[in-house]
Structure formats: C-alpha cells, structure tokens
Coordinates of C-alpha atoms and ligand atoms in Angstrom, one line a residue:
X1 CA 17.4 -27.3 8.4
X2 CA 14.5 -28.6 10.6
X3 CA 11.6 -25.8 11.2
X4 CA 11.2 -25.5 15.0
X5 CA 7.6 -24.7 16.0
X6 CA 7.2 -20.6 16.5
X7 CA 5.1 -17.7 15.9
X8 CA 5.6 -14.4 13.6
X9 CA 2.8 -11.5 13.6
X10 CA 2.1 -8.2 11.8
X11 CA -0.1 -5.5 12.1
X12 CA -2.8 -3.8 10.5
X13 CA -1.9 -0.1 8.8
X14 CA -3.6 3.0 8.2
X15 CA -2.7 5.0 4.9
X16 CA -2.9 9.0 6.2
X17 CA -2.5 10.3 3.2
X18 CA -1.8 10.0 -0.3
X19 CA -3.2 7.1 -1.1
X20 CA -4.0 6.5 -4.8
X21 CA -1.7 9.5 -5.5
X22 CA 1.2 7.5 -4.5
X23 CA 0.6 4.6 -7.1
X24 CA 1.3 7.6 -9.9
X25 CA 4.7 8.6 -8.0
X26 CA 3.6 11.0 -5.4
X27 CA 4.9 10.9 -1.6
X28 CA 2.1 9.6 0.7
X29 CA 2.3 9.1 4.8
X30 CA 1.2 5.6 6.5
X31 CA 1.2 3.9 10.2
X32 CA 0.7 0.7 11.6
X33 CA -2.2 -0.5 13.6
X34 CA -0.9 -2.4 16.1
X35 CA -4.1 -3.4 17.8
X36 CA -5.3 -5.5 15.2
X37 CA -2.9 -8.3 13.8
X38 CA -2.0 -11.1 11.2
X39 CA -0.3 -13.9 12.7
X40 CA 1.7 -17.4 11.5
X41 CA 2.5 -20.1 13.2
X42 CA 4.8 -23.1 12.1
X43 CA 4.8 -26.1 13.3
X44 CA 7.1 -29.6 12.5
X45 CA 5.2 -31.9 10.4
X46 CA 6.0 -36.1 9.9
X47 CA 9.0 -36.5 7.8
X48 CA 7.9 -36.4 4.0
X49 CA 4.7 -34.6 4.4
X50 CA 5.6 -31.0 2.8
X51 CA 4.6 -27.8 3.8
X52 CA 0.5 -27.6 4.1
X53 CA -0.7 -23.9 4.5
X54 CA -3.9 -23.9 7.0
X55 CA -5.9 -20.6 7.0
X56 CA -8.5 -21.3 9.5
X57 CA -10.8 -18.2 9.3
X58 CA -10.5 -19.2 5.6
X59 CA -11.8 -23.0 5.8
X60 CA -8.3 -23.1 4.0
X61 CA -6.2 -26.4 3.9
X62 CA -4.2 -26.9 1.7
X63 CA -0.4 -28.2 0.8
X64 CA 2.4 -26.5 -0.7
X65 CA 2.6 -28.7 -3.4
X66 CA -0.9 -29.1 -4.8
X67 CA -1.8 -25.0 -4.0
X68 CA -2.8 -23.1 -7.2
X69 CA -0.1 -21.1 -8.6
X70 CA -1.6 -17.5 -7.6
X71 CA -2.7 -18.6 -4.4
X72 CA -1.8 -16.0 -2.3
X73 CA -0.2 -18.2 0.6
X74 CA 1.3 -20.4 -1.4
X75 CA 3.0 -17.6 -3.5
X76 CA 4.6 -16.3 0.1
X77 CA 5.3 -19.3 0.6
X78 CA 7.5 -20.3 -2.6
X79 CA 9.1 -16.8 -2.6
X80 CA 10.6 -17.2 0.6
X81 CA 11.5 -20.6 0.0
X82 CA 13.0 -19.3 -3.4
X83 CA 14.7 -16.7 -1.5
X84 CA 16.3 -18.7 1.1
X85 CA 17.1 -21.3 -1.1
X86 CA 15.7 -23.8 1.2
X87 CA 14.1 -26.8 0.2
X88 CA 10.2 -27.4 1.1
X89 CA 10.2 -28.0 5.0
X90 CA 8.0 -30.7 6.7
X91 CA 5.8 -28.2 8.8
X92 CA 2.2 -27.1 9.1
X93 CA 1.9 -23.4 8.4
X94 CA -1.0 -21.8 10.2
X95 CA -2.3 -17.8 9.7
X96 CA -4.8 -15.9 11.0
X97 CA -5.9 -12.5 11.2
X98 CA -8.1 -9.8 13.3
X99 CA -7.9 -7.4 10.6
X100 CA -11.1 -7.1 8.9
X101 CA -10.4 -8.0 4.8
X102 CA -10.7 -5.2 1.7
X103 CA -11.3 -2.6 4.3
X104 CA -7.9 -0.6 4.1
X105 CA -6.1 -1.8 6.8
X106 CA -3.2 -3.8 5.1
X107 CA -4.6 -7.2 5.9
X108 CA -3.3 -8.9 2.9
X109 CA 0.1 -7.6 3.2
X110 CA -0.1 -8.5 6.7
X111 CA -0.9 -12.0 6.1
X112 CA 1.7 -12.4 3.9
X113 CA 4.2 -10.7 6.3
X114 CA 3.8 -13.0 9.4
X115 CA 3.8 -16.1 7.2
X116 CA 7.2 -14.9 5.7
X117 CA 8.7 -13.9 8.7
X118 CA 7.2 -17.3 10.6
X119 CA 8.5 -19.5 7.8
X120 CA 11.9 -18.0 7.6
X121 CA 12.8 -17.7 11.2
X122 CA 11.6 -21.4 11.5
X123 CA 14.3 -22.0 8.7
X124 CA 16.8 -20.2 10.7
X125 CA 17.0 -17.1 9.1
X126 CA 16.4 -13.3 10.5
X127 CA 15.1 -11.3 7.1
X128 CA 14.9 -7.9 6.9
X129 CA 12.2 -5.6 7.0
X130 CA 13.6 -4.7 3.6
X131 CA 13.5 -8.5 2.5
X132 CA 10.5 -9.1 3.8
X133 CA 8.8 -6.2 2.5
X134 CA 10.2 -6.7 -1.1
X135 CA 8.6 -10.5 -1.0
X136 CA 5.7 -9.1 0.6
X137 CA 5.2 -6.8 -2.5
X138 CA 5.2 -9.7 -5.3
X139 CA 2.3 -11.1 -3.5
X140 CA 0.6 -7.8 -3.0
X141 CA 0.4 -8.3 -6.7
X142 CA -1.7 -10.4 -7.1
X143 CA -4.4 -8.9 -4.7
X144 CA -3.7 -5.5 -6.3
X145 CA -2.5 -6.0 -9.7
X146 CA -0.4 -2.5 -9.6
X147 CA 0.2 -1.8 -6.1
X148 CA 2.7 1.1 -4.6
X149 CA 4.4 -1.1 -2.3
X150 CA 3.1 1.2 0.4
X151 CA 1.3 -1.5 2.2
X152 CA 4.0 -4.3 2.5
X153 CA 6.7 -1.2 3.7
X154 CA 4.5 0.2 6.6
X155 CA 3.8 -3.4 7.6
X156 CA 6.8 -4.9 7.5
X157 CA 8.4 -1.8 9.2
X158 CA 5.9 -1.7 11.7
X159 CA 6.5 2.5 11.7
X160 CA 5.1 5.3 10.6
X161 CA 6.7 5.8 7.0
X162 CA 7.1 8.6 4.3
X163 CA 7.0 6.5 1.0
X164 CA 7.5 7.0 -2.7
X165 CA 7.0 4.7 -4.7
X166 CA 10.4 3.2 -6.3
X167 CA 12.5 5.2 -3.2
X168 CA 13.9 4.0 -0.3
X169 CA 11.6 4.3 2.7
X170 CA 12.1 6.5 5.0
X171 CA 10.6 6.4 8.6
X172 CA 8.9 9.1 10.4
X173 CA 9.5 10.5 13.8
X174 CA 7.0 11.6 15.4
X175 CA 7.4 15.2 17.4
X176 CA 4.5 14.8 19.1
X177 CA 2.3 11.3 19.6
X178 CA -1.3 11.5 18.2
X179 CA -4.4 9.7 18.6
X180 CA -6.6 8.5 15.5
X181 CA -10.4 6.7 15.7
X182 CA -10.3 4.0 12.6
X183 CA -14.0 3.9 11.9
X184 CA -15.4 1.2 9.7
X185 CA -18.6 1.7 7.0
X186 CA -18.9 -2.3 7.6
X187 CA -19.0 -1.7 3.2
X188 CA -16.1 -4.0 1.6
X189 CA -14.8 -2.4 -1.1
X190 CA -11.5 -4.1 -3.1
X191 CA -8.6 -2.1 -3.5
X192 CA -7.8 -3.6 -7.3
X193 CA -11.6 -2.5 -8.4
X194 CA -11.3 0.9 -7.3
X195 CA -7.8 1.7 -7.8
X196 CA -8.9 0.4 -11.9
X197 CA -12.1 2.8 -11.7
X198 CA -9.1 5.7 -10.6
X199 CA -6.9 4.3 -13.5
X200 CA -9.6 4.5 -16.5
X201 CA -10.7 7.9 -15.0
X202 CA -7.4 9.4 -15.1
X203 CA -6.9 8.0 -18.6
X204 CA -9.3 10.2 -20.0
X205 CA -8.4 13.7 -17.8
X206 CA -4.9 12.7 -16.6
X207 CA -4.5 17.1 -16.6
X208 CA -7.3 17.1 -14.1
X209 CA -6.0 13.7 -12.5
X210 CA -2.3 15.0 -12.7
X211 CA -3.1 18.6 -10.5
X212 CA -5.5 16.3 -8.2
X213 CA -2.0 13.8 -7.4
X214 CA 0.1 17.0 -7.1
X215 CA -1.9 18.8 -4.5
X216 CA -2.2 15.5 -2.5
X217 CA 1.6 15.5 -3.0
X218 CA 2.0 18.3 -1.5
X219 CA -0.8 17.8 1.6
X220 CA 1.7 14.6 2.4
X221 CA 4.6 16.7 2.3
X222 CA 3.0 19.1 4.5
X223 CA 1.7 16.8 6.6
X224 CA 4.8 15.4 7.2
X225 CA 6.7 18.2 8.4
X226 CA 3.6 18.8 10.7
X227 CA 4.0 15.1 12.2
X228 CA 8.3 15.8 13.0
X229 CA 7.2 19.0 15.2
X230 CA 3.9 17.9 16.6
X231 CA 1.7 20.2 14.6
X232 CA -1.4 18.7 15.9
X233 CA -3.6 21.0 15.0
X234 CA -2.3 21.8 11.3
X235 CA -2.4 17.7 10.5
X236 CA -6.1 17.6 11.5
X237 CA -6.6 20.4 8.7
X238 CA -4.4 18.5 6.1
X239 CA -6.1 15.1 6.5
X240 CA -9.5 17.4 5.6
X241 CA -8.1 19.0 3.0
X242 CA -7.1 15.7 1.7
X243 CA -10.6 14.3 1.8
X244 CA -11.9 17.0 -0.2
X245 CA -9.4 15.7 -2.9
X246 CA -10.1 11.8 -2.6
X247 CA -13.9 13.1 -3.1
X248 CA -13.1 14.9 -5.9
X249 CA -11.1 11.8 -6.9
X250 CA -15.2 10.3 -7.2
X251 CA -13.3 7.4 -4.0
X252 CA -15.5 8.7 -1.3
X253 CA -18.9 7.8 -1.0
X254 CA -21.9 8.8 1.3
X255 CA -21.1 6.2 4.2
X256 CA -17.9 7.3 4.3
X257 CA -18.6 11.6 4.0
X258 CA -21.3 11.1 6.4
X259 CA -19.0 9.4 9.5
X260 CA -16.1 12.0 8.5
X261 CA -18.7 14.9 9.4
X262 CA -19.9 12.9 12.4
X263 CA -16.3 13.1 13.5
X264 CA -15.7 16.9 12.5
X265 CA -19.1 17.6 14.4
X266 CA -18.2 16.0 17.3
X267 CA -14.6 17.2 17.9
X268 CA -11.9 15.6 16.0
X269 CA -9.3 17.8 14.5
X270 CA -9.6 15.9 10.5
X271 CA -10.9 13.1 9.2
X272 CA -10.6 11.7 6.0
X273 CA -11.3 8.1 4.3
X274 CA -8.3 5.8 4.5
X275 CA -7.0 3.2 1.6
X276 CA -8.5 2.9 -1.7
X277 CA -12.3 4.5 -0.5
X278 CA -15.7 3.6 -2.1
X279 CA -16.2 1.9 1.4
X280 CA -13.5 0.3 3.8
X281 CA -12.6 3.0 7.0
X282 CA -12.3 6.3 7.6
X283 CA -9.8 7.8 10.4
X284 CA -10.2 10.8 12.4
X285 CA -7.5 12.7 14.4
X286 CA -9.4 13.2 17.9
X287 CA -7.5 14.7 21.0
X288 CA -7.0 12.4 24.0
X289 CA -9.7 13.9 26.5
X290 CA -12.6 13.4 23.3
X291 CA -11.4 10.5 21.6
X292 CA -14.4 8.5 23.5
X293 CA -17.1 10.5 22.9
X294 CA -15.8 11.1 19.1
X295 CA -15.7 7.1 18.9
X296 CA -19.2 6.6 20.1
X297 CA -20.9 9.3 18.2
X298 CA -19.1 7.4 14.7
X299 CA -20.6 3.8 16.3
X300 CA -24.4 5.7 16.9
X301 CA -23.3 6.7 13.3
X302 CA -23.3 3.4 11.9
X303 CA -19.6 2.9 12.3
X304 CA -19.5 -1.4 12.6
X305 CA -16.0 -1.0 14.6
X306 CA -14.3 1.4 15.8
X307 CA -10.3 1.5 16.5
X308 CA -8.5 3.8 18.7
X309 CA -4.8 3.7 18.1
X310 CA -2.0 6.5 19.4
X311 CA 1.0 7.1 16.7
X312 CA 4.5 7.4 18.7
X313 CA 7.7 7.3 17.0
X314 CA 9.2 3.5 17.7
X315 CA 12.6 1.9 18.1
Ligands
PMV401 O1 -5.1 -1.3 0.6 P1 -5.8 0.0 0.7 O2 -7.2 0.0 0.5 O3 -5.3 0.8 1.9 O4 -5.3 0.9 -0.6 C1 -4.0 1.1 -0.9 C2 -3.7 2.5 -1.2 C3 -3.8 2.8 -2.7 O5 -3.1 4.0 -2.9 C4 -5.3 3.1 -3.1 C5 -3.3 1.7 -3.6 C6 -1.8 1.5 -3.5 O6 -1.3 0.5 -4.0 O7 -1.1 2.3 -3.0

C-alpha cells in the first residue's frame, strides 16, 4: 500500500517513582508530559526511492537501506516494517522533538513512538498502544542496554501507569488531578551509564541494594493508592521519602538535592529527582495557587527550564 502523507506525535514522561528499582522487578508509578513532544511525519517519495529517515535537529539524513544496523531510527523503522509485514515504502520519514535528550523525560522512546505510529498509519494500519509499546521497547535497547520497559509503556499509553516490569500495565486513575514543576539541572546525564554504575554497585551489596528496591517498592505502592483517592498531601511526602532513597542509591547529586530543597523551601508538597539521576530533572508536587512562585524560585536556582504540567486521569 501507498503511504499517504500524515503526522504521529508522542509525549515526553516523568518517572514518579521507582525508577531504577523497577529495572530489578519492583512496581514504579510514571506520567506523560504532554507539553513537550516527539513528532513524525511521512511523506510519499518518487517511486523507487526507499524509505530515507530525516532527523533534522539531528543533521540526520539518511535512507533506510544504507542506515547502520543499531541506528536507532532505522531499527523502528525495520521493526515496524517487520511487524506489518510491509515492504519498504517510498516515503520521506521526518522526526523531531521538543524534549530535551538524556534528561529523563522519555525522549528516546518518544521518538521512536511517533515514527512507529506515523509509519504504520501511513501503511494503513491502527497499532496498539500494546504494539507499539512492545516495538518501542527493542529500540529502547539499544539506548539503554537493559531497560524496564517503563518508558516506551507510559509513552505509548499516553497515561499515568503503575508498571512492573514483565506485567501487564495497568493505568492509573487519578482521584484527584495534581500539579508537578519538571525542573531541569541543564546536566545531561545517560540513563545506560548510570543505571550500569547502579548495576556494579548492587553487585557488590545486593542485601543493601535489595532493602533499598523494597522500600521504594513499597513508596510506589503507597503512592499509588494515594494518587486513586487524591491524597495530595501524603504523595508530596512519598515522592520525599523516595528521594532520600535515590540519594542513598549514590543517583542524586548536588544540582539536583539543591533545586529539590529550593522547592521544599518554597512551598511544594515533595520533590524528588526523576529518571536515572546524576543530572537530568527533578519534579516537585506544588499546589495550584504556588506553582508560579515555586517555578521561579527553581529558575533563580539555576533550573535551565522549567515545566509545569497537571496529572488528570485521561480517556
Ligand atoms: O530514561 P530515564 O532517565 O527516565 O530512566 C529510566 C528509569 C530507570 O529506572 C533508571 C531505568 C529503566 O529502564 O527503568
């Protein structure tokens, strides 16, 4: 079948909490960032010229057929075509993104989930979020070696999620919407390199490393049940508690402690650092009526961006 020229987008994600407990099996809690996006667009190509893969922002141009094997596009690319078993469409494939890169907010399984989506709708096929979560997560991969799969569910979803590894998602509802401040240390900080460092550490105390993933385990599981009634107050205290953990965990560093105070002193409810840590963003739980001032005190903190996004339960 022909591709028809159209456009596919995902968002950006916040982890809440769990994160690196949930690559060793334990529940975690993430949400999508709608505000900030990946997007594909497809559009018909000559007749005989392939699939070429354009990544602007990237100075990337490349075709289909020439792309190294692990390059990321290309590997979305050739599982979806795998998947569908469709043949290689004449079509330029363009992606972009507004979420910033290695910083915790899902941009790489973003990415890769517009220009699945874009590529198969353009086919003539409606995926899944399961489908295109599941190819998502071979490509995740490769930019994280042993990822949870958290990243590609939340995105593809596009909902808040409960997730453990190997299990069936299951999607949140949310008693009570909630406002978080995404604050960014401006430090990039890989999630492979750090969730390695976490690796090699817990390979020579997993007892220590073991209790550690429990109680965050636990926080999520808390947390959760505090997200179904609205528990605004007891969720700010959870995502603190589970930032004392991640800084036991040695993921935290002093960028990152020192804007998660700045948010504590100036109102919010929690903070905590998001995603693998060492850099990357923080997130705060702020009530409505502060959430400005709490924003601006993290930006005369040092905070390069800050995001304000509200958490509602969606259809
Ligand atoms: O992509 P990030 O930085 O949000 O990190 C993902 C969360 C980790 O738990 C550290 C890794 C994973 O695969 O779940």
């Amino acid at each position: 079948m022909a591709p028809v020229s159209l456009q596919s987008s995902a968002p950006g994600k916040v982890i809440l909490f769990g994160e690196h407990a949930v690559v060793y099996g334990r529940p975690a809690i993430a949400v999508p960032v709608t505000q900030i996006r990946a997007t594909a667009i497809v559009e018909p190509a000559p007749p005989g010229s392939g699939l070429t893969l354009v990544a602007p922002d990237i100075g990337k141009n490349v075709p289909l057929a020439t792309a190294p094997q692990e390059e990321p596009l290309a590997v979305a690319a050739r599982l979806t075509l795998d998947h569908l078993s469709a043949p290689e469409p004449d079509a330029t494939l363009t992606v972009s993104s507004t979420i910033p890169i290695a910083s915790g907010l899902g941009s790489g399984a973003a990415v890769s989930t517009a220009l699945i989506r874009a590529l198969a709708t353009s086919l003539g096929h409606t995926l899944e979020p399961a489908e295109v979560s599941a190819l998502a997560f071979k490509v995740e991969k490769i930019h994280h070696g042993t990822p949870s799969g958290i990243d590609n569910t939340v995105v593809a979803y596009e909902q808040p999620v409960y997730f453990v590894r190997g299990h069936p998602v299951e999607r949140l509802t949310v008693g009570e919407h909630f406002t978080l401040l995404i604050g960014d240390t401006g430090i990039r900080s890989p999630t492979k390199k750090i969730v390695g460092l976490v690796r090699q550490a817990c390979n020579r105390n997993p007892a220590r490393y073991d209790a550690l993933f429990d109680q965050m385990g636990d926080l999520a599981d808390e947390a959760r049940q505090a997200i179904e009634i609205g528990d605004i107050e007891t969720l700010g205290l959870l995502m603190d508690e589970n930032h004392t953990l991640l800084i036991e965990l040695h993921v935290s560093s002093p960028r990152l402690d020192e804007l998660v105070e700045t948010a504590r002193l100036t109102g919010a409810l929690g903070a905590k650092l998001s995603g693998a840590g060492r850099g990357g963003n923080m997130i705060a739980l702020v009530e409505d009526d502060f959430a400005e001032e709490v924003a601006e005190s993290l930006r005369e903190a040092g905070a390069v961006r800050v995001i304000c996004t509200t958490i509602t339960t969606t259809e």
